[in-house]
mmCIF file of C-alpha atoms and ligand atoms in Angstrom:
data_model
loop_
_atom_site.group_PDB
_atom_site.id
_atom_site.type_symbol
_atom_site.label_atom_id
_atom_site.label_comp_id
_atom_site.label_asym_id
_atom_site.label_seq_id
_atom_site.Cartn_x
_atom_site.Cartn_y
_atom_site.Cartn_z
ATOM 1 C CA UNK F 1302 98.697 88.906 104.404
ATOM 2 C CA UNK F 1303 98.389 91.602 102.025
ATOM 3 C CA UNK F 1304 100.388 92.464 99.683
ATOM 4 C CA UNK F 1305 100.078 95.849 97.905
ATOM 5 C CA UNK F 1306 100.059 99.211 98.715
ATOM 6 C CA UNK F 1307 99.651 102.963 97.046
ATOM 7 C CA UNK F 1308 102.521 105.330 97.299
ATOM 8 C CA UNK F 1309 102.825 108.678 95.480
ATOM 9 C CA UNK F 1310 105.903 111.160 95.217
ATOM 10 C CA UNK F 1311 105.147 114.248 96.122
ATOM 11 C CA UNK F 1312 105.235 117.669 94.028
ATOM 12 C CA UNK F 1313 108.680 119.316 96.225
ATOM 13 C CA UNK F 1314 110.438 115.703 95.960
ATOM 14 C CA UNK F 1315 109.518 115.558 91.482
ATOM 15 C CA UNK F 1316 110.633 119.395 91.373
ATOM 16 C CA UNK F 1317 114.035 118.733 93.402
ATOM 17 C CA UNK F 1318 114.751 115.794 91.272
ATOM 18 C CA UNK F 1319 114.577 113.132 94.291
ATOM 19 C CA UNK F 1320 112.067 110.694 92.269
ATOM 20 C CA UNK F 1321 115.086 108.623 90.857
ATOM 21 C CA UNK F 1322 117.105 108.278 94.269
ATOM 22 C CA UNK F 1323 113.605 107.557 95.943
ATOM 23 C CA UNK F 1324 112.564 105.181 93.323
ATOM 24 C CA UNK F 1325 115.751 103.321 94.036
ATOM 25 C CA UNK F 1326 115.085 103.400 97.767
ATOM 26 C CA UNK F 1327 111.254 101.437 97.200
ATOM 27 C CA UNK F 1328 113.448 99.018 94.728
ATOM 28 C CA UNK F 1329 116.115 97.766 97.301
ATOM 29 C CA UNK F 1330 113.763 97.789 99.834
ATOM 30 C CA UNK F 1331 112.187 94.876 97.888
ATOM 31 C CA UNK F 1332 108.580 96.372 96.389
ATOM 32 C CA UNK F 1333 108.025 94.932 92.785
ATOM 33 C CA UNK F 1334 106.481 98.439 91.027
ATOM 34 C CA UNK F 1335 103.332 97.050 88.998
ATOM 35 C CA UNK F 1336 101.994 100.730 87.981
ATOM 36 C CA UNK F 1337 103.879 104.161 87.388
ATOM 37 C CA UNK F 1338 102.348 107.321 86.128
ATOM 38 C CA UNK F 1339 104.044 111.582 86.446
ATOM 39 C CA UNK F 1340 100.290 112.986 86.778
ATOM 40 C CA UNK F 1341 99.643 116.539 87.692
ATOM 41 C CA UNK F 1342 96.247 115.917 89.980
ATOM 42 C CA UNK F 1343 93.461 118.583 89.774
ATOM 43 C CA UNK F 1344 91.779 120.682 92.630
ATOM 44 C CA UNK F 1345 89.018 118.059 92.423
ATOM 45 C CA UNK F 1346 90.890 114.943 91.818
ATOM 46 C CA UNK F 1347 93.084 116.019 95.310
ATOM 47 C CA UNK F 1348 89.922 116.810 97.158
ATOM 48 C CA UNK F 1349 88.386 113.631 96.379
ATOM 49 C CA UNK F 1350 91.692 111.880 97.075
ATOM 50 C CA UNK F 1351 92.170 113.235 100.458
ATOM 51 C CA UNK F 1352 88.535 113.402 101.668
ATOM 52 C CA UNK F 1353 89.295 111.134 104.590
ATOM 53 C CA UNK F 1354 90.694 114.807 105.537
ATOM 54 C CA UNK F 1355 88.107 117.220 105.159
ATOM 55 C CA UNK F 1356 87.474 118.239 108.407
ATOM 56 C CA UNK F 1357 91.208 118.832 109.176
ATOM 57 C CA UNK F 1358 92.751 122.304 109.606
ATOM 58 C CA UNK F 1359 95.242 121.561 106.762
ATOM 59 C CA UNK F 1360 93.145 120.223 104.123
ATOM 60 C CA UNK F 1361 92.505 123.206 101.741
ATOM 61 C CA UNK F 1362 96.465 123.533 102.430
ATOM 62 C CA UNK F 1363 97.380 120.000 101.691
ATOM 63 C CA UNK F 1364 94.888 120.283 98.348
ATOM 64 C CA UNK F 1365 97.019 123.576 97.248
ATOM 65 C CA UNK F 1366 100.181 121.225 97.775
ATOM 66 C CA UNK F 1367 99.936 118.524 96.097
ATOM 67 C CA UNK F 1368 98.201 120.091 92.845
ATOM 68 C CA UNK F 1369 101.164 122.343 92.937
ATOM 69 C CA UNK F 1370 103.092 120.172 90.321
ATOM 70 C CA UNK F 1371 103.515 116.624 88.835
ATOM 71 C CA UNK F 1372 103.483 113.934 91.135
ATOM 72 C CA UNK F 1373 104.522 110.089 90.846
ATOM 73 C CA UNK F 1374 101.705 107.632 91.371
ATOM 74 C CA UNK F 1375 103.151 103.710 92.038
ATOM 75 C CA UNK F 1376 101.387 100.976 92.695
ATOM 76 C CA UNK F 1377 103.657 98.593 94.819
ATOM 77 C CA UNK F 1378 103.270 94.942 95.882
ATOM 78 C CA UNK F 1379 105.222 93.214 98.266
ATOM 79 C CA UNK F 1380 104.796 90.848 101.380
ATOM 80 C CA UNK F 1381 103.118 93.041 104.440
ATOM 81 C CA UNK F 1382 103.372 95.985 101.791
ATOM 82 C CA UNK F 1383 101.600 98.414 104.089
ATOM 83 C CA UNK F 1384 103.489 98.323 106.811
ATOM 84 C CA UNK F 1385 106.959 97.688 105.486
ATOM 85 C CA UNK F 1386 106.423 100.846 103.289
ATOM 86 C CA UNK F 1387 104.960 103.078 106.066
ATOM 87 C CA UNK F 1388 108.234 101.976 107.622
ATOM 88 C CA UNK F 1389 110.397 102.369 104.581
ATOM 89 C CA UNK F 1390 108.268 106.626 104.557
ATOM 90 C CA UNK F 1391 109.105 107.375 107.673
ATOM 91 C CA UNK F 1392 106.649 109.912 110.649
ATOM 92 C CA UNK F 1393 104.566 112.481 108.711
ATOM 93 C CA UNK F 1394 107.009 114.737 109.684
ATOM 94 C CA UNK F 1395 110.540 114.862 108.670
ATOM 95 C CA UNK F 1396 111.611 116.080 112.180
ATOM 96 C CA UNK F 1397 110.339 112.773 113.563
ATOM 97 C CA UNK F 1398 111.336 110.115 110.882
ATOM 98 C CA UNK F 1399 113.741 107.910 112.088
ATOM 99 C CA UNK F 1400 117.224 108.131 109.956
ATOM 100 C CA UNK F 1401 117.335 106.313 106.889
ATOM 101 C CA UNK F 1402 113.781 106.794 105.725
ATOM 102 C CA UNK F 1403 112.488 108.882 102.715
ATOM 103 C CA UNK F 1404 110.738 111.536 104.719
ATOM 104 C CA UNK F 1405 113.803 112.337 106.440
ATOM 105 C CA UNK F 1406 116.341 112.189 103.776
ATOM 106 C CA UNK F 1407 114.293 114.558 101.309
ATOM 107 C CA UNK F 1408 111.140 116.087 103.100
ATOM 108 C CA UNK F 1409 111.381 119.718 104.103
ATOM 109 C CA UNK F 1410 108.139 119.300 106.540
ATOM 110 C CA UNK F 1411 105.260 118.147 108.004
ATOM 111 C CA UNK F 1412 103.066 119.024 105.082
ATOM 112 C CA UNK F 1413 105.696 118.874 102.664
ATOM 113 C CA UNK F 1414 107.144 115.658 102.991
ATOM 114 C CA UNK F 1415 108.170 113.309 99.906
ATOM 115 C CA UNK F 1416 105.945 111.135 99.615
ATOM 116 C CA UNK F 1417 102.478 109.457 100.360
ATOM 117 C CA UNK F 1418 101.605 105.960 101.772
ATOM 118 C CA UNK F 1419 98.650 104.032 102.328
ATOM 119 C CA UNK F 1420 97.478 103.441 105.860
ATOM 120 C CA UNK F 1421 95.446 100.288 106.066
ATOM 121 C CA UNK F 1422 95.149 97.432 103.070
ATOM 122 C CA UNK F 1423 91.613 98.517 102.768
ATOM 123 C CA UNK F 1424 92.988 102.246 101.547
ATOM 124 C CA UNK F 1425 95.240 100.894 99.225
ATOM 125 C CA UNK F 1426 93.048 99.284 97.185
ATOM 126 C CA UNK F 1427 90.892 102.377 97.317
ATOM 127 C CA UNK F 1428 93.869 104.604 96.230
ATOM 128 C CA UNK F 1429 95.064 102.229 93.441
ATOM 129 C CA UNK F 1430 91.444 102.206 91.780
ATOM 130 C CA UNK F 1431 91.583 105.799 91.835
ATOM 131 C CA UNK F 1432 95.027 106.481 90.192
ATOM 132 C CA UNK F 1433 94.962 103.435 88.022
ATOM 133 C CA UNK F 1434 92.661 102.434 85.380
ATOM 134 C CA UNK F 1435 93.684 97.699 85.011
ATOM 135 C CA UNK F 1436 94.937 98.649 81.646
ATOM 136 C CA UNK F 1437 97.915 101.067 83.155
ATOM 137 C CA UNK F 1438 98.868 98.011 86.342
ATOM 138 C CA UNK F 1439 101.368 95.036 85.665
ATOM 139 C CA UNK F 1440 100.701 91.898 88.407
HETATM 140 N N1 UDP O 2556 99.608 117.123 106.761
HETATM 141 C C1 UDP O 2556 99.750 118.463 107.049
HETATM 142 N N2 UDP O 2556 99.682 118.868 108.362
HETATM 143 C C2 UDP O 2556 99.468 118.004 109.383
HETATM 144 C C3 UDP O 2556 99.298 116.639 109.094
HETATM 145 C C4 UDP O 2556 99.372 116.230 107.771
HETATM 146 O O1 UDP O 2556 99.942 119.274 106.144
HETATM 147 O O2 UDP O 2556 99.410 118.434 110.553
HETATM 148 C C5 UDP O 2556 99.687 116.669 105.360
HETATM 149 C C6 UDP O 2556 100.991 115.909 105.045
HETATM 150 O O3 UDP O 2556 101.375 116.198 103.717
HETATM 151 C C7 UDP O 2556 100.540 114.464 105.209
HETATM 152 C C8 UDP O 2556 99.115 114.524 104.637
HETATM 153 O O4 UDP O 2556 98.608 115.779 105.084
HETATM 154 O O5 UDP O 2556 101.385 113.568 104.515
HETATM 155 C C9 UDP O 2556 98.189 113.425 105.108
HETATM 156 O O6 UDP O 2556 98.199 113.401 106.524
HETATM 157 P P1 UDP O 2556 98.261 112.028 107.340
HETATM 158 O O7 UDP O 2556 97.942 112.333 108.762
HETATM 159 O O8 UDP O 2556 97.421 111.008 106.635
HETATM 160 O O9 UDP O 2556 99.811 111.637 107.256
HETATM 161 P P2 UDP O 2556 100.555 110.484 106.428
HETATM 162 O O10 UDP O 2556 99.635 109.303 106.362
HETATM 163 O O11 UDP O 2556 100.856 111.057 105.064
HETATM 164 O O12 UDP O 2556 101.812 110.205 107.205
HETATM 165 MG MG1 MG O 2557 97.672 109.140 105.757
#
């Protein structure tokens, strides 16, 4: 089973100050954190980031978003860490996340919600190679 996953704190959860009580919430949940980084993305980096996107009504949107301020890359490991941390995120949109989860403790909406998480183990590895050089991960 696989065990790691990319997840990313958004630039409306950094600016409110969540990142510490979120960071908590990935800790107790039992992810080990084996890379860290406050980046601020550019327009390119967030295009190329979200490509899997491009053809959606919201990408120029989501691209405007998330290069609108530092955000928190982590690179997480733990047993089934894909689906226990999609879980642990909560629906895309706050409105629809079940109580308890990040998205609907501290998102304000469907595009501004918290926090990203990978969607398959094939995407993680993807996104980890692409916010992490092996110097900057722990294992
Ligand atoms: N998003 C948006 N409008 C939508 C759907 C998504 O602005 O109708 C944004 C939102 O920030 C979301 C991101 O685009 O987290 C990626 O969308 P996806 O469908 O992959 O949702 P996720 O995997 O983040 O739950
Ligand atoms: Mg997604």
């Amino acid at each position: 089973m696989a065990n790691i996953t990319f997840g990313m704190i958004k630039p409306d959860a950094v600016k409110k100050n969540y990142s510490g009580k979120i960071i908590d919430m990935i800790l107790s949940a039992g992810f080990k954190i084996n890379g860290m980084k406050l980046i601020q993305l550019t327009k390119e980096q967030a295009k190329q980031f979200y490509l899997v996107h491009k053809d959606r009504p919201f990408y120029m949107e989501l691209v405007e978003y998330i290069t609108s301020g530092p955000v928190i890359a982590l690179a997480l490991e733990k047993d089934n860490a894909v689906q226990d941390y999609r879980i642990l995120l909560g629906a895309t949109d706050p409105l629809e996340a079940a109580d308890g989860t990040i998205r609907k403790l501290f998102g304000e909406s469907k595009a501004v919600n918290a926090i990203h998480g990978s969607d398959s183990d094939e995407n993680a590895k993807i996104e980890i190679s692409f916010m992490f050089s092996n110097l900057e991960l722990v294992s």
